[in-house]
Short mmCIF file of C-alpha atoms in Angstrom, two decimals:
data_model
loop_
_atom_site.label_atom_id
_atom_site.label_comp_id
_atom_site.label_asym_id
_atom_site.label_seq_id
_atom_site.Cartn_x
_atom_site.Cartn_y
_atom_site.Cartn_z
CA UNK C 1 -14.73 -4.94 15.82
CA UNK C 2 -15.42 -8.67 15.57
CA UNK C 3 -14.03 -10.63 12.60
CA UNK C 4 -14.86 -14.15 11.43
CA UNK C 5 -11.72 -15.68 9.91
CA UNK C 6 -11.83 -18.77 7.69
CA UNK C 7 -9.88 -20.28 4.79
CA UNK C 8 -9.73 -23.22 2.39
CA UNK C 9 -6.25 -24.54 3.24
CA UNK C 10 -7.46 -25.91 6.56
CA UNK C 11 -7.49 -24.90 10.20
CA UNK C 12 -3.83 -25.89 10.71
CA UNK C 13 -2.49 -23.88 7.74
CA UNK C 14 0.28 -21.37 8.33
CA UNK C 15 -1.56 -18.60 6.49
CA UNK C 16 -4.57 -18.54 8.79
CA UNK C 17 -2.35 -18.49 11.89
CA UNK C 18 -0.31 -15.52 10.60
CA UNK C 19 -3.45 -13.62 9.65
CA UNK C 20 -5.08 -14.41 13.00
CA UNK C 21 -2.11 -12.93 14.86
CA UNK C 22 -2.23 -9.75 12.76
CA UNK C 23 -6.00 -9.27 12.93
CA UNK C 24 -6.06 -9.90 16.69
CA UNK C 25 -4.22 -6.60 17.15
CA UNK C 26 -7.20 -4.65 15.76
CA UNK C 27 -10.21 -6.87 16.46
CA UNK C 28 -11.78 -9.77 18.29
CA UNK C 29 -11.18 -12.69 15.89
CA UNK C 30 -13.08 -15.98 15.75
CA UNK C 31 -11.54 -18.70 13.57
CA UNK C 32 -13.78 -21.32 11.97
CA UNK C 33 -12.04 -23.32 9.23
CA UNK C 34 -12.10 -26.72 7.52
CA UNK C 35 -10.39 -29.65 9.22
CA UNK C 36 -8.47 -30.38 6.00
CA UNK C 37 -7.33 -28.72 2.80
CA UNK C 38 -10.37 -27.79 0.69
CA UNK C 39 -8.65 -25.96 -2.15
CA UNK C 40 -10.87 -25.87 -5.24
CA UNK C 41 -14.06 -26.40 -3.22
CA UNK C 42 -15.63 -23.22 -4.60
CA UNK C 43 -19.06 -22.50 -3.04
CA UNK C 44 -19.93 -26.14 -2.37
CA UNK C 45 -22.01 -26.99 0.69
CA UNK C 46 -22.24 -30.26 2.65
CA UNK C 47 -25.90 -31.27 2.36
CA UNK C 48 -25.86 -35.06 2.80
CA UNK C 49 -23.61 -35.59 5.84
CA UNK C 50 -23.88 -33.81 9.22
CA UNK C 51 -21.42 -31.08 10.10
CA UNK C 52 -19.30 -31.31 13.24
CA UNK C 53 -17.32 -28.52 14.88
CA UNK C 54 -14.47 -29.15 17.30
CA UNK C 55 -12.81 -26.35 19.25
CA UNK C 56 -9.06 -26.87 19.32
CA UNK C 57 -6.64 -26.03 22.12
CA UNK C 58 -5.80 -22.67 20.48
CA UNK C 59 -9.48 -21.70 20.36
CA UNK C 60 -9.92 -22.25 16.63
CA UNK C 61 -12.96 -24.21 15.46
CA UNK C 62 -12.26 -27.14 13.13
CA UNK C 63 -15.19 -28.18 10.89
CA UNK C 64 -15.57 -31.31 8.75
CA UNK C 65 -16.95 -29.27 5.89
CA UNK C 66 -16.16 -26.79 3.14
CA UNK C 67 -15.19 -23.13 3.50
CA UNK C 68 -18.80 -22.11 2.77
CA UNK C 69 -20.00 -24.58 5.42
CA UNK C 70 -17.63 -22.98 7.93
CA UNK C 71 -19.00 -19.48 7.39
CA UNK C 72 -22.60 -20.67 7.50
CA UNK C 73 -22.03 -22.74 10.64
CA UNK C 74 -20.14 -19.94 12.35
CA UNK C 75 -22.79 -17.33 11.66
CA UNK C 76 -25.83 -19.51 12.34
CA UNK C 77 -24.67 -21.70 15.24
CA UNK C 78 -21.24 -21.07 16.72
CA UNK C 79 -21.06 -17.29 17.18
CA UNK C 80 -23.63 -15.56 19.33
CA UNK C 81 -22.26 -12.00 19.17
CA UNK C 82 -22.65 -9.85 16.04
CA UNK C 83 -19.85 -10.12 13.47
CA UNK C 84 -18.67 -7.06 11.54
CA UNK C 85 -16.49 -8.59 8.83
CA UNK C 86 -15.59 -11.92 7.22
CA UNK C 87 -11.98 -12.50 6.16
CA UNK C 88 -10.78 -15.60 4.29
CA UNK C 89 -7.11 -16.56 3.98
CA UNK C 90 -4.27 -16.21 3.77
CA UNK C 91 -4.43 -18.66 0.87
CA UNK C 92 -1.31 -20.61 -0.07
CA UNK C 93 -1.20 -19.54 -3.72
CA UNK C 94 -2.81 -16.93 -5.94
CA UNK C 95 -6.51 -16.53 -6.67
CA UNK C 96 -6.31 -14.54 -9.88
CA UNK C 97 -8.51 -14.41 -12.96
CA UNK C 98 -10.47 -17.61 -13.59
CA UNK C 99 -9.09 -19.12 -10.37
CA UNK C 100 -11.71 -17.17 -8.44
CA UNK C 101 -14.45 -19.45 -9.80
CA UNK C 102 -12.88 -22.47 -8.09
CA UNK C 103 -11.42 -20.82 -5.02
CA UNK C 104 -12.65 -21.90 -1.62
CA UNK C 105 -11.02 -18.76 -0.22
CA UNK C 106 -13.13 -16.50 -2.41
CA UNK C 107 -16.15 -18.70 -1.68
CA UNK C 108 -15.79 -18.22 2.08
CA UNK C 109 -15.74 -14.46 1.56
CA UNK C 110 -18.73 -14.50 -0.78
CA UNK C 111 -20.64 -16.65 1.72
CA UNK C 112 -20.09 -13.90 4.26
CA UNK C 113 -21.51 -11.39 1.78
CA UNK C 114 -24.54 -13.64 1.22
CA UNK C 115 -25.12 -13.34 4.96
CA UNK C 116 -25.02 -9.55 4.80
CA UNK C 117 -21.42 -8.88 5.87
CA UNK C 118 -18.53 -7.14 4.13
CA UNK C 119 -15.86 -9.66 3.23
CA UNK C 120 -12.26 -9.94 2.03
CA UNK C 121 -10.46 -12.89 0.41
CA UNK C 122 -6.67 -12.80 0.85
CA UNK C 123 -4.10 -14.81 -1.11
CA UNK C 124 -0.29 -15.00 -1.20
CA UNK C 125 0.86 -15.39 -4.79
CA UNK C 126 3.30 -18.28 -4.58
CA UNK C 127 3.62 -21.70 -3.01
CA UNK C 128 6.83 -20.82 -1.15
CA UNK C 129 4.92 -19.44 1.86
CA UNK C 130 7.82 -17.08 2.55
CA UNK C 131 6.08 -13.77 3.34
CA UNK C 132 2.62 -14.29 4.79
CA UNK C 133 3.35 -11.31 7.03
CA UNK C 134 3.27 -9.06 3.94
CA UNK C 135 -0.26 -10.14 3.03
CA UNK C 136 -1.35 -9.86 6.67
CA UNK C 137 -0.05 -6.30 7.01
CA UNK C 138 -1.79 -5.16 3.83
CA UNK C 139 -5.03 -6.82 4.96
CA UNK C 140 -4.94 -4.94 8.27
CA UNK C 141 -4.40 -1.62 6.46
CA UNK C 142 -7.24 -2.38 4.07
CA UNK C 143 -9.64 -3.19 6.89
CA UNK C 144 -8.88 0.11 8.56
CA UNK C 145 -9.75 1.92 5.32
CA UNK C 146 -13.02 0.01 4.94
CA UNK C 147 -14.35 1.77 8.02
CA UNK C 148 -14.31 5.03 6.06
CA UNK C 149 -14.99 3.55 2.62
CA UNK C 150 -17.44 0.64 3.03
CA UNK C 151 -17.99 -1.89 0.28
CA UNK C 152 -21.14 -1.97 -1.83
CA UNK C 153 -23.60 -4.45 -0.37
CA UNK C 154 -23.20 -6.91 -3.27
CA UNK C 155 -19.40 -6.92 -3.45
CA UNK C 156 -16.36 -8.50 -1.81
CA UNK C 157 -12.66 -7.66 -2.10
CA UNK C 158 -10.26 -10.16 -3.65
CA UNK C 159 -6.74 -9.29 -2.45
CA UNK C 160 -3.70 -10.95 -4.01
CA UNK C 161 -0.25 -10.13 -2.62
CA UNK C 162 3.14 -11.01 -4.14
CA UNK C 163 5.27 -13.28 -1.95
CA UNK C 164 7.94 -10.68 -1.25
CA UNK C 165 9.00 -8.63 1.79
CA UNK C 166 6.59 -5.82 2.67
CA UNK C 167 9.29 -3.25 1.94
CA UNK C 168 9.54 -4.52 -1.64
CA UNK C 169 5.83 -4.17 -2.46
CA UNK C 170 5.45 -1.27 -4.90
CA UNK C 171 1.94 -0.38 -3.77
CA UNK C 172 -1.70 -1.33 -4.32
CA UNK C 173 -3.46 -1.58 -7.68
CA UNK C 174 -7.22 -1.76 -8.19
CA UNK C 175 -7.62 -4.32 -10.96
CA UNK C 176 -10.01 -6.40 -13.01
CA UNK C 177 -9.80 -10.17 -13.32
CA UNK C 178 -7.49 -11.48 -16.00
CA UNK C 179 -7.81 -14.90 -17.65
CA UNK C 180 -5.76 -18.03 -18.26
CA UNK C 181 -5.40 -20.41 -21.18
CA UNK C 182 -7.10 -23.75 -20.54
CA UNK C 183 -5.38 -25.98 -17.99
CA UNK C 184 -3.14 -28.80 -19.12
CA UNK C 185 -4.63 -32.24 -19.60
CA UNK C 186 -5.05 -34.77 -16.82
CA UNK C 187 -2.02 -36.81 -15.73
CA UNK C 188 -2.70 -40.52 -15.40
CA UNK C 189 -0.94 -43.04 -13.19
CA UNK C 190 -1.63 -46.22 -11.25
CA UNK C 191 -2.25 -46.78 -7.57
CA UNK C 192 -0.42 -49.62 -5.70
CA UNK C 193 -3.14 -52.06 -6.81
CA UNK C 194 -2.74 -51.24 -10.50
CA UNK C 195 -5.91 -49.21 -10.77
CA UNK C 196 -5.94 -46.10 -12.95
CA UNK C 197 -5.81 -42.75 -11.14
CA UNK C 198 -5.75 -39.19 -12.43
CA UNK C 199 -4.37 -35.84 -11.29
CA UNK C 200 -5.16 -32.41 -12.62
CA UNK C 201 -2.33 -30.85 -14.62
CA UNK C 202 -0.72 -27.48 -14.04
CA UNK C 203 -2.71 -24.27 -14.28
CA UNK C 204 -2.87 -22.79 -17.75
CA UNK C 205 -0.57 -19.94 -18.70
CA UNK C 206 -1.81 -16.36 -18.47
CA UNK C 207 -3.83 -15.31 -21.49
CA UNK C 208 -5.35 -11.97 -20.54
CA UNK C 209 -2.67 -10.48 -18.30
CA UNK C 210 -2.24 -6.97 -19.64
CA UNK C 211 -2.20 -3.63 -17.87
CA UNK C 212 -5.17 -3.32 -15.53
CA UNK C 213 -5.47 -7.02 -14.74
CA UNK C 214 -4.77 -8.70 -11.43
CA UNK C 215 -2.08 -10.84 -13.10
CA UNK C 216 -0.22 -7.78 -14.36
CA UNK C 217 -0.30 -5.99 -11.00
CA UNK C 218 1.12 -8.95 -9.06
CA UNK C 219 3.73 -9.68 -11.74
CA UNK C 220 4.93 -6.08 -11.42
CA UNK C 221 5.27 -6.30 -7.63
CA UNK C 222 1.98 -4.69 -6.62
CA UNK C 223 -0.76 -6.07 -4.42
CA UNK C 224 -3.90 -6.51 -6.50
CA UNK C 225 -7.32 -5.48 -5.19
CA UNK C 226 -10.30 -6.61 -7.26
CA UNK C 227 -13.91 -5.90 -6.28
CA UNK C 228 -16.01 -8.97 -7.07
CA UNK C 229 -19.74 -9.56 -7.26
CA UNK C 230 -21.68 -12.81 -7.55
CA UNK C 231 -24.13 -11.72 -10.28
CA UNK C 232 -23.04 -13.79 -13.31
CA UNK C 233 -25.75 -12.45 -15.62
CA UNK C 234 -24.44 -11.43 -19.06
CA UNK C 235 -26.39 -8.17 -19.02
CA UNK C 236 -25.08 -7.12 -22.43
CA UNK C 237 -26.79 -10.16 -24.01
CA UNK C 238 -30.25 -9.76 -22.50
CA UNK C 239 -31.75 -7.57 -25.23
CA UNK C 240 -30.38 -9.53 -28.21
CA UNK C 241 -31.38 -12.86 -26.68
CA UNK C 242 -34.87 -11.55 -25.95
CA UNK C 243 -35.18 -10.56 -29.62
CA UNK C 244 -34.38 -13.99 -31.03
CA UNK C 245 -36.33 -15.82 -28.36
CA UNK C 246 -39.37 -13.69 -29.20
CA UNK C 247 -39.03 -14.63 -32.88
CA UNK C 248 -38.99 -18.38 -32.20
CA UNK C 249 -42.03 -20.45 -33.08
CA UNK C 250 -42.88 -22.21 -29.84
CA UNK C 251 -46.06 -24.06 -28.85
CA UNK C 252 -46.82 -21.77 -25.92
CA UNK C 253 -49.95 -19.78 -25.32
CA UNK C 254 -49.34 -16.07 -25.75
#
């Protein structure tokens, strides 16, 4: 098996190194990751400036682009042999609920799916970075199961693991995405030259975090597994919207 490994925390992040070591025991792993932290980059692509890839002493490729850039560049330029799976992570922090819309980790995985490959996004649910090995071990077990139970062609797996020892994890829960309250307002300050600067506030508190959600599973000590798909169509609204659109008086030829 050949795995493309990327992330959004950057090529030097601890999480990608721990996951590389674990995945290397079961597969040939190629690492292509951003040269800096790209948290919150979502599915953005670098279209104006050229991309550059540098192979580091440890064999990892460092790219001056986003997580999505890294997957695209890896698949279309850097890797000649066929790849079987794309894995993104281990992210420093959770990617639960609404966070998935902004996550560069989830974006790297979905970019792999756009290119026709099964993909997994992996996140450790704290900023303490204490137990990356727990998330790595669960990822390896999950990959082994995917051989017998392949993903649907339009889906990726979003795996969130509590930052606790592996022996303390209660198990795996298949979940849906929860939701947060809106984030806190921007914090303002001044730079050394007296110019106004702004920082995003803290993430909003959990709003939809009941039984069955990814928030609930992680809060109870389980690893959360959520199948995600990119189709954002509100299918339940198609018929009603078609009805009122059809009733509108518009200057179009019928």
